[in-house]
CSV table of C-alpha atoms in Angstrom, one decimal:
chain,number,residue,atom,x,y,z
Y,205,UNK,CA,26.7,-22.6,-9.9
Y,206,UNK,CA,23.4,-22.9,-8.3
Y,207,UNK,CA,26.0,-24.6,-5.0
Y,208,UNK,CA,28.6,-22.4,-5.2
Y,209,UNK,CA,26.5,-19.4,-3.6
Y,210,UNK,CA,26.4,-21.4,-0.6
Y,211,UNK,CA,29.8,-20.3,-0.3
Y,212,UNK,CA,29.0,-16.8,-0.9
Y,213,UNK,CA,28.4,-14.9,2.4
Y,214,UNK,CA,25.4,-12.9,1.8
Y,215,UNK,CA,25.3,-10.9,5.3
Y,216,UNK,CA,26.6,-12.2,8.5
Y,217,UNK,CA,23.4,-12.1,10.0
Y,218,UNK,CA,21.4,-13.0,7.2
Y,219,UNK,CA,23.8,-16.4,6.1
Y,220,UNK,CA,25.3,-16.9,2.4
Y,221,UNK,CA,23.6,-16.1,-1.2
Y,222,UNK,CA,22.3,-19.4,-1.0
Y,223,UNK,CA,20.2,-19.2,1.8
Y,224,UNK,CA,19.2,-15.8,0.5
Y,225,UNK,CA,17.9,-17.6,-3.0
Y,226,UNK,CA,15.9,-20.4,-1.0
Y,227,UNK,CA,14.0,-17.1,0.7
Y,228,UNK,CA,13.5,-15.3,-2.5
Y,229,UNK,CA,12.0,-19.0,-3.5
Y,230,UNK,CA,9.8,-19.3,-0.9
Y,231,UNK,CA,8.8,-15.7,-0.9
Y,232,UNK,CA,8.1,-15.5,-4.7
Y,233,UNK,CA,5.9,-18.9,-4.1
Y,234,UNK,CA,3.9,-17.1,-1.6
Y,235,UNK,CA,2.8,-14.1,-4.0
Y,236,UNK,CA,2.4,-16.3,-6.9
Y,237,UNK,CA,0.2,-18.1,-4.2
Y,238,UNK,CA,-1.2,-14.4,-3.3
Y,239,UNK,CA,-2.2,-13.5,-7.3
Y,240,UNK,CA,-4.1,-16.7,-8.2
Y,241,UNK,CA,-0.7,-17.3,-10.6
Y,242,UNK,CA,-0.2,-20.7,-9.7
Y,243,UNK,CA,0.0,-22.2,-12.8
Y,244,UNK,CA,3.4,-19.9,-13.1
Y,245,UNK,CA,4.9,-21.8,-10.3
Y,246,UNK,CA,7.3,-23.9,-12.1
Y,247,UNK,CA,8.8,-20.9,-14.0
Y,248,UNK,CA,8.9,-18.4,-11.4
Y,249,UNK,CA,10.4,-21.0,-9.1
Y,250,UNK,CA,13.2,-21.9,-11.3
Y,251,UNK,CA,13.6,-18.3,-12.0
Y,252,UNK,CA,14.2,-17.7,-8.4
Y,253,UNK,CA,16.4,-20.1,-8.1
Y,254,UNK,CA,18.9,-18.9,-11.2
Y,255,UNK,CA,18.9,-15.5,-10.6
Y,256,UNK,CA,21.9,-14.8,-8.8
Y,257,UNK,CA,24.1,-17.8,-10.1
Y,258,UNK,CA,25.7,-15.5,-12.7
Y,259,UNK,CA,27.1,-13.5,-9.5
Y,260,UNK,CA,29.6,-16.9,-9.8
Y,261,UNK,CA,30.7,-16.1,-13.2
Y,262,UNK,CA,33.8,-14.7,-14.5
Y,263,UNK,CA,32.2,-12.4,-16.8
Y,264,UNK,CA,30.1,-10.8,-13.9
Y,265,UNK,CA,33.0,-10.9,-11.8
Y,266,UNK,CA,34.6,-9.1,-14.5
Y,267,UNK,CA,31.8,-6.6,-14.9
Y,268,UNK,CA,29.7,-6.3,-12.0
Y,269,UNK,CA,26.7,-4.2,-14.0
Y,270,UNK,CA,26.7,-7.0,-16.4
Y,271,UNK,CA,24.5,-9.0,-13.5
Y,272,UNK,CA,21.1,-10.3,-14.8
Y,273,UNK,CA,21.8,-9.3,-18.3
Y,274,UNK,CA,24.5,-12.4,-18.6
Y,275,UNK,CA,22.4,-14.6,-16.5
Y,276,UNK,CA,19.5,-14.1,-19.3
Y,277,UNK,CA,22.3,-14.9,-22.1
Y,278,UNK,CA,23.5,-18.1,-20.1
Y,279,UNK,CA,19.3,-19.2,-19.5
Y,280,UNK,CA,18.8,-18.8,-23.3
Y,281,UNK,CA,21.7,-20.8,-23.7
Y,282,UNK,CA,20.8,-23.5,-21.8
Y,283,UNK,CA,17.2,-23.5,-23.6
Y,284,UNK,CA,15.1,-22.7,-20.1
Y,285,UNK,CA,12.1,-21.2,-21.0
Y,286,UNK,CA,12.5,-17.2,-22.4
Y,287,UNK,CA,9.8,-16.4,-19.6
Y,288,UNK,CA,12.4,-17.8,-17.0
Y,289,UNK,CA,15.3,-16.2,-18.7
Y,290,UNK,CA,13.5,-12.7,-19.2
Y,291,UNK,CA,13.3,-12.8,-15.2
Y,292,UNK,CA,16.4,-13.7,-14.3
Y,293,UNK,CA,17.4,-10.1,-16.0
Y,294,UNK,CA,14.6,-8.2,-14.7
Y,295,UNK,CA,14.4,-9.7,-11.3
Y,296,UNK,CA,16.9,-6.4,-10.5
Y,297,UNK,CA,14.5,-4.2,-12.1
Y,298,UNK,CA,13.8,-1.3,-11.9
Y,299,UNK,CA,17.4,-0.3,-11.0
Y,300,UNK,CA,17.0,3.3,-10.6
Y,301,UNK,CA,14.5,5.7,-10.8
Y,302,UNK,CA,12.5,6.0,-14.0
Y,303,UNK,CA,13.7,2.4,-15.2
Y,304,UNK,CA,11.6,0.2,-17.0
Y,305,UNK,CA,9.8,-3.0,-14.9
Y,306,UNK,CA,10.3,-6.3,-15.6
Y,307,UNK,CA,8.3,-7.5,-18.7
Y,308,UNK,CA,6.5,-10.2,-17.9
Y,309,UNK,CA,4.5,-12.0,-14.8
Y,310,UNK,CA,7.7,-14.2,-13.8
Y,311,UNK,CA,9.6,-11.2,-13.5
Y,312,UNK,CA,7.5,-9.3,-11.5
Y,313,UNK,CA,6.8,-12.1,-8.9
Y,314,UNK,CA,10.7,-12.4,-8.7
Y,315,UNK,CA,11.5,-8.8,-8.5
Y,316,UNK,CA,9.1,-8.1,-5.7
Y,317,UNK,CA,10.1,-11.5,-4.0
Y,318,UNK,CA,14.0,-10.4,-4.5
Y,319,UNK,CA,12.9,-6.8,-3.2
Y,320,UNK,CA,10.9,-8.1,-0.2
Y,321,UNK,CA,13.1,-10.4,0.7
Y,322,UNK,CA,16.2,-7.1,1.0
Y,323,UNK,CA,13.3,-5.0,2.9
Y,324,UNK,CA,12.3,-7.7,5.3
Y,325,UNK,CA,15.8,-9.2,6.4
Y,326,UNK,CA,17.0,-5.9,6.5
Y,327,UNK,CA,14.5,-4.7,8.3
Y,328,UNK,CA,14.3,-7.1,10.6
Y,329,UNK,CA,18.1,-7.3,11.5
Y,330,UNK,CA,17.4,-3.5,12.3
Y,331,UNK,CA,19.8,-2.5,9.6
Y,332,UNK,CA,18.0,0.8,8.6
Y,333,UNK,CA,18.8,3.3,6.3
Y,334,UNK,CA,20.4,6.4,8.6
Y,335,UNK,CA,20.4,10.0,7.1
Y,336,UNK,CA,22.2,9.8,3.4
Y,337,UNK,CA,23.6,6.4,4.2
Y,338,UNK,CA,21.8,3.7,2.3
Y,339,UNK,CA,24.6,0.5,1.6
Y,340,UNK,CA,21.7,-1.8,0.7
Y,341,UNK,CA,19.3,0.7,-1.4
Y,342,UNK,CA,16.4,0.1,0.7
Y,343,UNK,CA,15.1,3.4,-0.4
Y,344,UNK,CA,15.4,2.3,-4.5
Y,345,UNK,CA,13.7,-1.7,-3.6
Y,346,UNK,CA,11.1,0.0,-1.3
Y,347,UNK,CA,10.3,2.5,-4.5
Y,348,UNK,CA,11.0,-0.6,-6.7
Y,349,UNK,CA,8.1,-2.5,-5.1
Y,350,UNK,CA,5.9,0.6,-5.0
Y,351,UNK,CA,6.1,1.2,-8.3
Y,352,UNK,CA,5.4,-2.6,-9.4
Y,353,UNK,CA,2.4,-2.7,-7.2
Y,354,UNK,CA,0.7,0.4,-8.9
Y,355,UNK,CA,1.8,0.6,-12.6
Y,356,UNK,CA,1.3,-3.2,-12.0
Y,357,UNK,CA,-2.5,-3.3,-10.8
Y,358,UNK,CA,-1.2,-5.6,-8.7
Y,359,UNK,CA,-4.3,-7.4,-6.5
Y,360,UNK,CA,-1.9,-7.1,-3.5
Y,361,UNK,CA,-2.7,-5.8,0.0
Y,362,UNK,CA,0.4,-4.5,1.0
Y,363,UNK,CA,0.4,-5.3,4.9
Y,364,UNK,CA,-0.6,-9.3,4.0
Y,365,UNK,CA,2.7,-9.1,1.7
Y,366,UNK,CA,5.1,-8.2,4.2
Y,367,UNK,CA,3.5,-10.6,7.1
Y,368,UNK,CA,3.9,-13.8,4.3
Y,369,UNK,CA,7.7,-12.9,3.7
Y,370,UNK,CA,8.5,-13.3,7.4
Y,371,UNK,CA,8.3,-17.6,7.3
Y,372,UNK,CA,10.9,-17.2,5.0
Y,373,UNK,CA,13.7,-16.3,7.2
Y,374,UNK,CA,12.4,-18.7,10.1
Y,375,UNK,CA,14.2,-17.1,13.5
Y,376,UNK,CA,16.9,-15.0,11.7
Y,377,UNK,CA,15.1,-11.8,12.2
Y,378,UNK,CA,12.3,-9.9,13.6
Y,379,UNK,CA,8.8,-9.0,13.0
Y,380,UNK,CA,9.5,-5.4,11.7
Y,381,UNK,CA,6.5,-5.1,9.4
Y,382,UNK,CA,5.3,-2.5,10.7
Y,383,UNK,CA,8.4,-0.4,10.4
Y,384,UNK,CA,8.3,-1.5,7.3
Y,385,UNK,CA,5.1,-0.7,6.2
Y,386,UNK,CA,5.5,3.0,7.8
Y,387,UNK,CA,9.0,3.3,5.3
Y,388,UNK,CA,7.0,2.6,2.4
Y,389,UNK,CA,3.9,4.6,2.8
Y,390,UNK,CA,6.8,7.2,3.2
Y,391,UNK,CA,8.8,6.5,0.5
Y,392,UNK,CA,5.0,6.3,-1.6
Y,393,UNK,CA,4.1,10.0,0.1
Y,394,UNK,CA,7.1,11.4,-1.2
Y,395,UNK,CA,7.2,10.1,-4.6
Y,396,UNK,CA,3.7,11.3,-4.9
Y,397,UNK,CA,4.4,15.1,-4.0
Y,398,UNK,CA,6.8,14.4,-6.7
Y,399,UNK,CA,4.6,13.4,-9.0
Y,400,UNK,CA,2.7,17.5,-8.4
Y,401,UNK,CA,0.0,15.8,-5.6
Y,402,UNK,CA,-0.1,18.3,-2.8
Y,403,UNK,CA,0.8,17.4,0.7
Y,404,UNK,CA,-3.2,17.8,2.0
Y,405,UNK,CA,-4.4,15.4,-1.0
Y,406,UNK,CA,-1.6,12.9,-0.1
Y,407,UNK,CA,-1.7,12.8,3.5
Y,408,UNK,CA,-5.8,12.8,3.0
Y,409,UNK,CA,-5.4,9.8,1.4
Y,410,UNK,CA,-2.4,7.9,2.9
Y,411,UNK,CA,-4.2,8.5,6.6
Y,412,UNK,CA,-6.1,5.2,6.3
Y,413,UNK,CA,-3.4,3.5,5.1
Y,414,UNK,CA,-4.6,2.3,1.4
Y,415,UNK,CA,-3.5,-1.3,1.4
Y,416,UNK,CA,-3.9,-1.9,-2.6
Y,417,UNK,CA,-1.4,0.6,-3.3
Y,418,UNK,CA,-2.5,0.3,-7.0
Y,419,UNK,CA,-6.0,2.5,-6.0
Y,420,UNK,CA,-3.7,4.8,-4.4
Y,421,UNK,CA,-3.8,7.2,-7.7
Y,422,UNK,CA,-7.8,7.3,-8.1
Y,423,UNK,CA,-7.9,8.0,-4.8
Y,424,UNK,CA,-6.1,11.1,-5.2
Y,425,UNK,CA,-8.0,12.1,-8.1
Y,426,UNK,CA,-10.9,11.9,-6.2
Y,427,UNK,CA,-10.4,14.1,-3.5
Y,428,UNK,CA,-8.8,16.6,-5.8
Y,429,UNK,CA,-12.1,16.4,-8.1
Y,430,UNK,CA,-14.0,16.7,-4.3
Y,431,UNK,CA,-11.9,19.5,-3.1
Y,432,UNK,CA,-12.9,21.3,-6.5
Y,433,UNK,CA,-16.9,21.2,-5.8
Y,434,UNK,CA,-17.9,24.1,-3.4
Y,435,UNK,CA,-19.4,22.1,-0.9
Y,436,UNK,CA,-16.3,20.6,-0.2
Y,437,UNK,CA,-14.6,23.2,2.5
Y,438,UNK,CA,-17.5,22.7,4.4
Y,439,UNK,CA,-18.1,19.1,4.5
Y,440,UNK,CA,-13.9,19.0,5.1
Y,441,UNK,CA,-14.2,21.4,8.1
Y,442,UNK,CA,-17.8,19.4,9.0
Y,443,UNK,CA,-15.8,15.9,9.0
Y,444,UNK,CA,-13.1,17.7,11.1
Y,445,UNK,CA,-15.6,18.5,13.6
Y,446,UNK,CA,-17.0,15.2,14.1
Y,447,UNK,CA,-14.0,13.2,14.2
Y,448,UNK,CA,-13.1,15.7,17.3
Y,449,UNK,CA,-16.6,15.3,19.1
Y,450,UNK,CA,-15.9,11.2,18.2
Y,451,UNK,CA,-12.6,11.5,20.0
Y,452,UNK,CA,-13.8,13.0,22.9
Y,453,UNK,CA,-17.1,10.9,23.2
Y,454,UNK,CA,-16.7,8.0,26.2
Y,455,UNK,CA,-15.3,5.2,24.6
Y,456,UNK,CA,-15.6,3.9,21.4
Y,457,UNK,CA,-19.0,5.4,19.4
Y,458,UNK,CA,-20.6,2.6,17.0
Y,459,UNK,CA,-22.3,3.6,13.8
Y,460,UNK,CA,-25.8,3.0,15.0
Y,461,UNK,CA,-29.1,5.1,14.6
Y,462,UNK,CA,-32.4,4.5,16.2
Y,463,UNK,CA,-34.7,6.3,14.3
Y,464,UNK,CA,-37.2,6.4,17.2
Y,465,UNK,CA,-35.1,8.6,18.9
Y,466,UNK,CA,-34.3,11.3,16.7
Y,467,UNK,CA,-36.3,14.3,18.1
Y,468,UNK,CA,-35.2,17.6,15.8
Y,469,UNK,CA,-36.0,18.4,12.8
Y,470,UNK,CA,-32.4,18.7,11.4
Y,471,UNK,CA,-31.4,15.0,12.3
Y,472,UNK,CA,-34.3,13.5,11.1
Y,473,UNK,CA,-33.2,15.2,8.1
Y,474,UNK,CA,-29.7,14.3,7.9
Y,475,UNK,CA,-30.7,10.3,8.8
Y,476,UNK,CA,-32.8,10.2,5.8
Y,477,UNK,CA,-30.2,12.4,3.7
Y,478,UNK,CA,-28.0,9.3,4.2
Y,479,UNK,CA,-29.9,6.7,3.8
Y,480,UNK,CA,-30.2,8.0,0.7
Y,481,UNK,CA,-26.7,9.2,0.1
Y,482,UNK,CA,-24.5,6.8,1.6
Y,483,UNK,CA,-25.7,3.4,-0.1
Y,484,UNK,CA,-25.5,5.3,-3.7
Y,485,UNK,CA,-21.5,6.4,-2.4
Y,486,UNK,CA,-21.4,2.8,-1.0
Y,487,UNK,CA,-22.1,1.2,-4.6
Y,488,UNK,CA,-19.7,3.8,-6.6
Y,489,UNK,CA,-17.1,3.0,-4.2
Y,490,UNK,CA,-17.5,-0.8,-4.8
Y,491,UNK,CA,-16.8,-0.1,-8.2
Y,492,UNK,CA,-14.2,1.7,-7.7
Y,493,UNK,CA,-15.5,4.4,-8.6
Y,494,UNK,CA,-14.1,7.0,-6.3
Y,495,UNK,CA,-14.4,10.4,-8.1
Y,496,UNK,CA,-18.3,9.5,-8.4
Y,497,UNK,CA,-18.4,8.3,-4.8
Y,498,UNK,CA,-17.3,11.6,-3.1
Y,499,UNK,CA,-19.4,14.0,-5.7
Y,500,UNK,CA,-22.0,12.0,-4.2
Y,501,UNK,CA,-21.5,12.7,-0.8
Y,502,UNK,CA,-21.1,16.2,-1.5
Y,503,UNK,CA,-25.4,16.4,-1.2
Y,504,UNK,CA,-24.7,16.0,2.3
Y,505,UNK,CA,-23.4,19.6,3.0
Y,506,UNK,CA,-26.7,21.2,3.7
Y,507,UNK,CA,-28.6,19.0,6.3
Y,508,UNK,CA,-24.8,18.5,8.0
Y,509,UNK,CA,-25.0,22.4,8.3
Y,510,UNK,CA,-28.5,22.2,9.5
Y,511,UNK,CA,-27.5,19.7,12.1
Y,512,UNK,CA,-24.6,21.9,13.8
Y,513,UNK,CA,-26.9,24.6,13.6
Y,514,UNK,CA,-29.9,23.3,15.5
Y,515,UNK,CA,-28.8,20.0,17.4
Y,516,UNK,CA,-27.2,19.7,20.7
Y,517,UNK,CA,-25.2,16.7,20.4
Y,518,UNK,CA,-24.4,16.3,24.1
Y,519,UNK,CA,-28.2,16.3,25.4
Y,520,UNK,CA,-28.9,15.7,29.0
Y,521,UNK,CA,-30.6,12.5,28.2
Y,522,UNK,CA,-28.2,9.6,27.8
Y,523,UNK,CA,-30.0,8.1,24.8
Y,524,UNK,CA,-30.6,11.2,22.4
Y,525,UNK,CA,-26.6,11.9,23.2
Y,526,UNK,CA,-25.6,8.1,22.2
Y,527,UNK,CA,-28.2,8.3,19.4
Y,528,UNK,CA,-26.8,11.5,18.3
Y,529,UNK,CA,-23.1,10.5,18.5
Y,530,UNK,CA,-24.1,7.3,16.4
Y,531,UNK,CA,-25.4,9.4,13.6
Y,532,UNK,CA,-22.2,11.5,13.7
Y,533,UNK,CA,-20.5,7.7,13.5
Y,534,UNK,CA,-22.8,6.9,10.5
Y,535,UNK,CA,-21.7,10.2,8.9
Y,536,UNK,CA,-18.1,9.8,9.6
Y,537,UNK,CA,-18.0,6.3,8.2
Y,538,UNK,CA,-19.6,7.3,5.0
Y,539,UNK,CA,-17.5,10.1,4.7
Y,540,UNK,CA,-14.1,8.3,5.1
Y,541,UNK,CA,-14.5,5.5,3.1
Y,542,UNK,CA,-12.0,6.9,0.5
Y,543,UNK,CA,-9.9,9.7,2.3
Y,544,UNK,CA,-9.9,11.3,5.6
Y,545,UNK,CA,-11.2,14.7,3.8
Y,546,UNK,CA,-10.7,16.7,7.2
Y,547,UNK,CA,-7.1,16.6,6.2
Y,548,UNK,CA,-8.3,19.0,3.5
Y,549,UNK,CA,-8.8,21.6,6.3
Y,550,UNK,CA,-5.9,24.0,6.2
Y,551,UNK,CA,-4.7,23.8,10.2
């Protein structure tokens, strides 16, 4: 069966089912590659290869939603491993919203290589989903892979994911991983709103574009925790400020203090306040610890109210303005490790 989906046109751009199952191969290698998993390879590779033979078969030609669940029954049959025939079911999952994932490691390495590999192709044929027309449910396998990645704790940087999948389809398509990328952070923004996330929270979060999607959730819960403390409006509206003055600075402003020339009171006191601060948020963020790690940058609030108060930033002298705007830098950096928290500012 495993050659008769050579004969099976796939998509006229895209070639026959077979070509599609070498793809899903290659791509499934790569993230087994991508978790550490190699010692799956054998498994997840046959799996790969068997999951759409039962498309061949009378039954599923009979009974088109019988697809995976037969191939299982024909896998068992045959003796192949259960772990092989478990994927070759849940390779389609989750089918629609609120479904189950697959069940075991195999599975999940083929579903996301069988989901990519729809994204990806589709993607870069520039066959998009248009208004309420969706023929290849690129919506459902983008949600699909989202929901794998975080209920998963998958290790996976989301952006290195979609680049390995283009090999795969050698000079069939494009390079539209960044379209890509921007449809799923999309499809993940809406499905967190769902979820009772406001919009502020999500879009705080989002702006940076997380790449280990499965943080994505304690990063929310941190800046809702953050937006609770009462320091928090004014640290939001402070951050605000300072990524404006950043913008507007000439050229790019790096993160860089000399503590020689810090003349006023108020940024001697802000320096020190983060030398102090920032390598304590620094630690808790390394641990992932992202509810702690914004709490702790809340003690910044007074000498960043002190500073706005009594320091010109934009000082005649050339060097207290690039030594000012550095600190600023240092400030910003510390405070957007986790969020972009002027998003918390209502516009």
């Amino acid at each position: 069966r495993v050659e008769a989906l050579d004969k099976v046109v796939y998509h006229n751009k895209l070639g026959t089912q077979g070509e599609r199952v070498q793809r899903v191969r290659a791509i499934a290698k790569s993230i087994a590659q991508q978790l550490g998993a190699t010692q799956l390879g054998k498994q997840v590779d046959q799996a790969a290869q068997l999951a759409k033979t039962d498309l061949i078969t009378d039954m599923v030609g009979e009974f088109p939603e019988l697809q995976g669940t037969m191939g299982r029954y024909y896998a068992l049959n045959d003796q192949l491993d259960a772990a092989v025939a478990d994927a070759i079911e849940d390779h389609y999952k989750p089918r629609f919203a609120g479904d189950v994932l697959p069940r075991g490691e195999v599975g999940v390495i083929v579903a996301l290589a069988d989901k990519l590999e729809t994204l990806v192709g589709m993607f870069g044929i520039g066959n998009l989903p248009t208004g309420d027309r969706d023929p290849f449910a690129l919506r459902r396998h983008a949600l699909g892979v989202i929901r794998m990645l975080v209920e998963k704790d998958l290790p996976l940087d989301l952006d290195t994911l979609l680049v390995s999948t283009l090999p795969a389809f050698g000079d069939k398509i494009e390079d539209a991983s960044a379209a890509l990328s921007d449809f799923i952070y999309d499809r993940l923004a809406g499905s967190l709103r769902e979820q009772g996330f406001g919009a502020q929270e999500v879009e705080a979060v989002l702006a940076y574009r997380p790449q280990r999607l499965a943080d994505v959730q304690k990063r929310l819960e941190a800046v809702r925790a953050f937006a609770a403390l009462p320091e928090a409006p004014a640290l939001a509206a402070a951050n605000k400020r300072v990524g404006n003055i950043l913008k507007k600075a000439d050229g790019p402003v790096r993160a860089r203090v000399d503590e020689a020339l810090l003349q006023e009171q108020a940024e001697k006191d802000l320096f020190a306040a983060l030398q102090t601060v920032a390598p304590k948020a620094d630690a808790q963020f390394a641990e992932g610890d992202y509810t702690a790690s914004l709490q702790t940058l809340a003690a910044l609030r007074t000498p960043v109210d002190a500073f706005f108060e009594h320091v010109m930033v934009n000082a005649e002298d050339p060097a207290l303005k690039a030594n000012r705007l550095g600190l600023l830098a240092t400030l910003h950096e510390a405070m957007n490790r986790i969020a972009d928290l002027s998003r918390l500012v209502a516009a």
